[in-house]
Each structure stands twice: as C-alpha cells, then as structure tokens.
CSV table of C-alpha atoms in Angstrom, one decimal:
chain,number,residue,atom,x,y,z
A,1,MET,CA,-40.3,-23.8,45.6
A,2,MET,CA,-42.6,-26.5,44.3
A,3,LEU,CA,-41.0,-29.7,43.0
A,4,THR,CA,-41.8,-30.7,39.4
A,5,PRO,CA,-41.4,-34.1,37.9
A,6,TRP,CA,-38.2,-32.9,36.3
A,7,ASP,CA,-36.6,-32.0,39.6
A,8,GLU,CA,-37.2,-35.4,41.2
A,9,SER,CA,-34.7,-38.1,40.9
A,10,PRO,CA,-36.1,-41.5,40.0
A,11,GLY,CA,-36.8,-43.9,42.9
A,12,PRO,CA,-34.4,-46.8,43.5
A,13,GLU,CA,-37.0,-49.3,42.3
A,14,ARG,CA,-37.2,-47.5,38.9
A,15,LEU,CA,-33.4,-47.4,38.7
A,16,VAL,CA,-33.1,-51.1,39.4
A,17,GLU,CA,-35.9,-51.9,37.0
A,18,ALA,CA,-34.3,-49.8,34.2
A,19,TRP,CA,-30.9,-51.4,34.9
A,20,ARG,CA,-32.3,-54.9,34.7
A,21,ASP,CA,-34.1,-54.0,31.4
A,22,ALA,CA,-31.0,-52.4,29.9
A,23,ALA,CA,-28.8,-55.4,31.0
A,24,ALA,CA,-31.3,-57.8,29.5
A,25,GLU,CA,-31.2,-55.9,26.2
A,26,ALA,CA,-27.4,-55.9,26.3
A,27,ARG,CA,-27.4,-59.7,26.9
A,28,ARG,CA,-29.9,-60.2,24.1
A,29,TRP,CA,-27.5,-58.4,21.7
A,30,ARG,CA,-24.6,-60.5,23.0
A,31,ASP,CA,-26.2,-63.9,23.3
A,32,ASP,CA,-28.4,-64.0,20.2
A,33,PRO,CA,-26.4,-65.8,17.4
A,34,ASP,CA,-28.4,-64.0,14.6
A,35,LEU,CA,-27.8,-60.6,16.1
A,36,THR,CA,-24.1,-61.4,16.6
A,37,ALA,CA,-23.7,-62.6,13.0
A,38,ALA,CA,-25.6,-59.5,11.8
A,39,LEU,CA,-23.3,-57.2,13.8
A,40,LYS,CA,-20.1,-58.9,12.5
A,41,ALA,CA,-21.4,-58.6,8.9
A,42,ALA,CA,-22.3,-54.9,9.5
A,43,ARG,CA,-18.9,-54.2,10.9
A,44,SER,CA,-17.1,-55.9,8.1
A,45,ARG,CA,-19.3,-54.1,5.6
A,46,LEU,CA,-18.4,-50.8,7.1
A,47,HIS,CA,-14.7,-51.6,7.0
A,48,ARG,CA,-14.8,-52.2,3.2
A,49,PRO,CA,-14.4,-49.1,1.1
A,50,PRO,CA,-17.6,-47.7,-0.4
A,51,ALA,CA,-18.3,-48.4,-4.1
A,52,ALA,CA,-16.8,-46.1,-6.7
A,53,PRO,CA,-19.2,-43.5,-7.9
A,54,PRO,CA,-20.9,-44.6,-11.1
A,55,ARG,CA,-19.6,-43.4,-14.4
A,56,SER,CA,-21.6,-41.9,-17.3
A,57,PRO,CA,-21.9,-43.9,-20.5
A,58,GLU,CA,-19.5,-41.4,-22.2
A,59,GLN,CA,-17.0,-41.9,-19.4
A,60,VAL,CA,-17.3,-45.7,-19.8
A,61,LEU,CA,-16.6,-45.4,-23.5
A,62,ALA,CA,-13.5,-43.2,-22.9
A,63,ASP,CA,-12.2,-45.4,-20.1
A,64,GLU,CA,-12.6,-48.6,-22.0
A,65,LEU,CA,-11.0,-47.2,-25.2
A,66,ARG,CA,-8.0,-45.9,-23.1
A,67,ALA,CA,-7.6,-49.3,-21.4
A,68,ALA,CA,-7.9,-51.2,-24.7
A,69,ARG,CA,-5.3,-48.9,-26.3
A,70,LEU,CA,-2.9,-49.5,-23.4
A,71,VAL,CA,-3.3,-53.3,-23.6
A,72,TRP,CA,-2.9,-53.2,-27.4
A,73,ALA,CA,0.3,-51.2,-27.1
A,74,ASP,CA,1.6,-53.6,-24.5
A,75,MET,CA,0.7,-56.7,-26.5
A,76,GLN,CA,2.4,-55.4,-29.7
A,77,ALA,CA,5.7,-55.4,-28.0
A,78,THR,CA,5.4,-58.6,-26.0
A,79,ALA,CA,2.7,-61.0,-27.1
A,80,GLU,CA,2.1,-63.1,-30.2
A,81,GLY,CA,-0.8,-65.2,-31.5
A,82,PRO,CA,-4.1,-65.4,-29.6
A,83,ALA,CA,-3.3,-62.9,-26.9
A,84,ARG,CA,-2.3,-60.3,-29.4
A,85,GLY,CA,-5.4,-61.1,-31.5
A,86,ALA,CA,-7.6,-60.7,-28.4
A,87,ALA,CA,-6.1,-57.3,-27.6
A,88,TYR,CA,-6.7,-56.2,-31.1
A,89,ALA,CA,-10.3,-57.4,-31.0
A,90,ASN,CA,-10.9,-55.6,-27.7
A,91,LEU,CA,-9.4,-52.4,-29.2
A,92,LYS,CA,-11.7,-52.6,-32.2
A,93,ARG,CA,-14.7,-53.3,-30.0
A,94,TRP,CA,-14.2,-49.9,-28.2
A,95,GLU,CA,-12.7,-47.8,-31.0
A,96,PRO,CA,-15.2,-45.4,-32.6
A,97,GLY,CA,-15.9,-45.8,-36.2
A,98,LEU,CA,-15.9,-43.2,-39.0
A,99,PHE,CA,-19.3,-41.7,-37.7
A,100,GLY,CA,-18.5,-42.0,-34.0
A,101,TYR,CA,-19.5,-44.7,-31.6
A,102,SER,CA,-22.0,-47.3,-32.9
A,103,GLU,CA,-25.3,-48.1,-31.3
A,104,THR,CA,-23.8,-51.4,-30.0
A,105,GLN,CA,-20.9,-49.6,-28.3
A,106,ARG,CA,-23.3,-47.0,-26.8
A,107,SER,CA,-25.7,-49.7,-25.6
A,108,THR,CA,-22.8,-51.7,-24.0
A,109,ALA,CA,-21.5,-48.6,-22.3
A,110,GLY,CA,-25.0,-47.7,-21.1
A,111,LYS,CA,-25.4,-51.2,-19.6
A,112,ILE,CA,-22.0,-50.9,-17.9
A,113,ALA,CA,-23.0,-47.5,-16.5
A,114,ALA,CA,-26.4,-48.8,-15.3
A,115,SER,CA,-24.7,-51.7,-13.6
A,116,GLU,CA,-22.3,-49.4,-11.8
A,117,ALA,CA,-25.2,-47.1,-10.7
A,118,ALA,CA,-27.1,-50.1,-9.4
A,119,GLU,CA,-24.0,-51.3,-7.5
A,120,ALA,CA,-23.5,-47.8,-6.0
A,121,ARG,CA,-27.2,-47.7,-4.9
A,122,ARG,CA,-27.0,-51.3,-3.4
A,123,ASP,CA,-23.7,-50.3,-1.6
A,124,ALA,CA,-25.3,-47.2,-0.2
A,125,GLN,CA,-28.3,-49.2,1.1
A,126,GLU,CA,-26.1,-51.8,2.7
A,127,ARG,CA,-24.0,-49.2,4.4
A,128,ALA,CA,-27.0,-47.4,5.7
A,129,GLU,CA,-28.5,-50.7,7.1
A,130,ALA,CA,-25.1,-51.6,8.7
A,131,GLN,CA,-24.9,-48.1,10.3
A,132,ALA,CA,-28.4,-48.4,11.6
A,133,LEU,CA,-27.8,-51.8,13.1
A,134,LEU,CA,-24.6,-50.7,14.8
A,135,GLY,CA,-26.3,-47.5,16.0
A,136,SER,CA,-29.0,-49.5,17.7
A,137,PHE,CA,-26.4,-51.8,19.3
A,138,ARG,CA,-24.5,-48.8,20.6
A,139,VAL,CA,-27.7,-47.3,22.0
A,140,ALA,CA,-28.3,-50.6,23.9
A,141,GLN,CA,-24.7,-50.6,25.2
A,142,ASP,CA,-24.9,-47.0,26.3
A,143,ARG,CA,-28.3,-47.5,28.0
A,144,ALA,CA,-26.9,-50.5,29.9
A,145,ARG,CA,-23.8,-48.5,30.9
A,146,LEU,CA,-25.8,-45.5,32.1
A,147,ALA,CA,-28.3,-47.5,34.0
A,148,THR,CA,-25.4,-49.4,35.7
A,149,ARG,CA,-23.8,-46.1,36.7
A,150,ALA,CA,-27.1,-44.8,38.0
A,151,VAL,CA,-27.6,-47.8,40.2
A,152,GLN,CA,-24.0,-47.8,41.4
A,153,ALA,CA,-24.3,-44.1,42.2
A,154,ASP,CA,-27.5,-44.4,44.3
A,155,PRO,CA,-26.8,-46.3,47.6
A,156,ARG,CA,-30.5,-47.2,48.0
A,157,ALA,CA,-30.7,-48.6,44.5
A,158,ARG,CA,-27.5,-50.5,44.9
A,159,ALA,CA,-28.7,-52.0,48.2
A,160,LEU,CA,-32.1,-52.9,46.6
A,161,ALA,CA,-30.3,-54.6,43.7
A,162,ASP,CA,-28.1,-56.5,46.0
A,163,SER,CA,-30.9,-57.6,48.4
A,164,ASP,CA,-33.3,-58.4,45.5
A,165,GLY,CA,-32.2,-62.0,45.6
A,166,THR,CA,-32.3,-62.3,41.8
A,167,PRO,CA,-29.0,-63.2,40.1
A,168,GLN,CA,-26.9,-60.3,38.8
A,169,PRO,CA,-26.1,-60.1,35.1
A,170,ASN,CA,-23.4,-62.4,33.8
A,171,GLY,CA,-24.1,-64.7,36.8
A,172,ARG,CA,-22.1,-62.4,39.1
A,173,PRO,CA,-22.8,-62.7,42.8
A,174,ALA,CA,-25.0,-60.2,44.6
A,175,GLY,CA,-23.2,-57.0,45.5
A,176,ARG,CA,-21.6,-56.4,42.1
A,177,VAL,CA,-23.8,-54.3,39.8
A,178,SER,CA,-22.6,-54.4,36.2
A,179,ALA,CA,-23.7,-53.3,32.8
A,180,SER,CA,-23.7,-56.7,31.1
C-alpha cells in the first residue's frame, strides 16, 4: 500500500511550529488590551436581550392610544392639576379624530416605527459582530488546545519542544508544554 499525504502524520518539527504559532495567537488575544476590551464588550452585548421586534405604524398608534387611556384613567382617580392636564393632553395627542388619525399622528407613529426598525437593525448588526469576534477567539483557543495536545501526544515533538531552548508559553520552564 502506498502512503498518501493524508496517511502521514506531521513531523515533530511541524507539530512544534504549529503549537508555537497557536500559543502566540492565544497570547495575542489574552495580552492585547484592545482585543481584551473588545471581547468583554462582545460578551456583555450578547448577554443583553435582543431588541424588541419593530412595530408597524398602525401598531404604534394602537399601543400609544392604549397607554394614554390607561394613564388618563389612573390620573382621573389620583392626580390633580398639571399631571392630570398632561395626561389629558397625551390622550388627545393619540386619540383619533372624527375622520380617523390625523397626518401628524400618522407621521409621528411612522417616525417611531422607523426608529424602532433602525434600532432592531443596529442591534442585529452588533450581535453579529460580537458573535463573529467571539467565534474567532474560540477558534484561536481551540487551535492552541489542539496543538498542545498534539505536541504532548507525540514523544518526539514533546522532546523537541523541551530541548528547543526557547521559553515555553507563559514563562513555564522547559518540559511543560501548555496551550497558553
């Protein structure tokens, strides 16, 4: 049977070189303050809930009218003076007239709906960027872990890494191959 490149295992030199490259990449992610800050921001962004789906202008009108009626009903029983007047003004702002909603009401609802749609798009973009950054960080971590395991599993590569004379990652003494 003839050996193909797929059947051959990489030489110890290639394993050690891949391990050093992967460990350097893992250290870069760990030691670079800009990358560290970006990772923290990405993690916190992904822990926040996603933005609510945008509402249509008609839904905005209905929701605002419902909220204004609830506030007005609450203010009639408890408040007096300016607070009650403000609740009444807000109710009149959103209540449809004799011929339905006015152009101003529809325009305001359209602006609110457009703002919510823009916020949802911005949120989706931020989440995608955060997931991509965390994905590339995880790839670098996994690559370092796998390269370390490969060097530790191959006695010749482990001996070569120990006898190389170059400092091990994290300043560990020779003889202790690690991922970071």
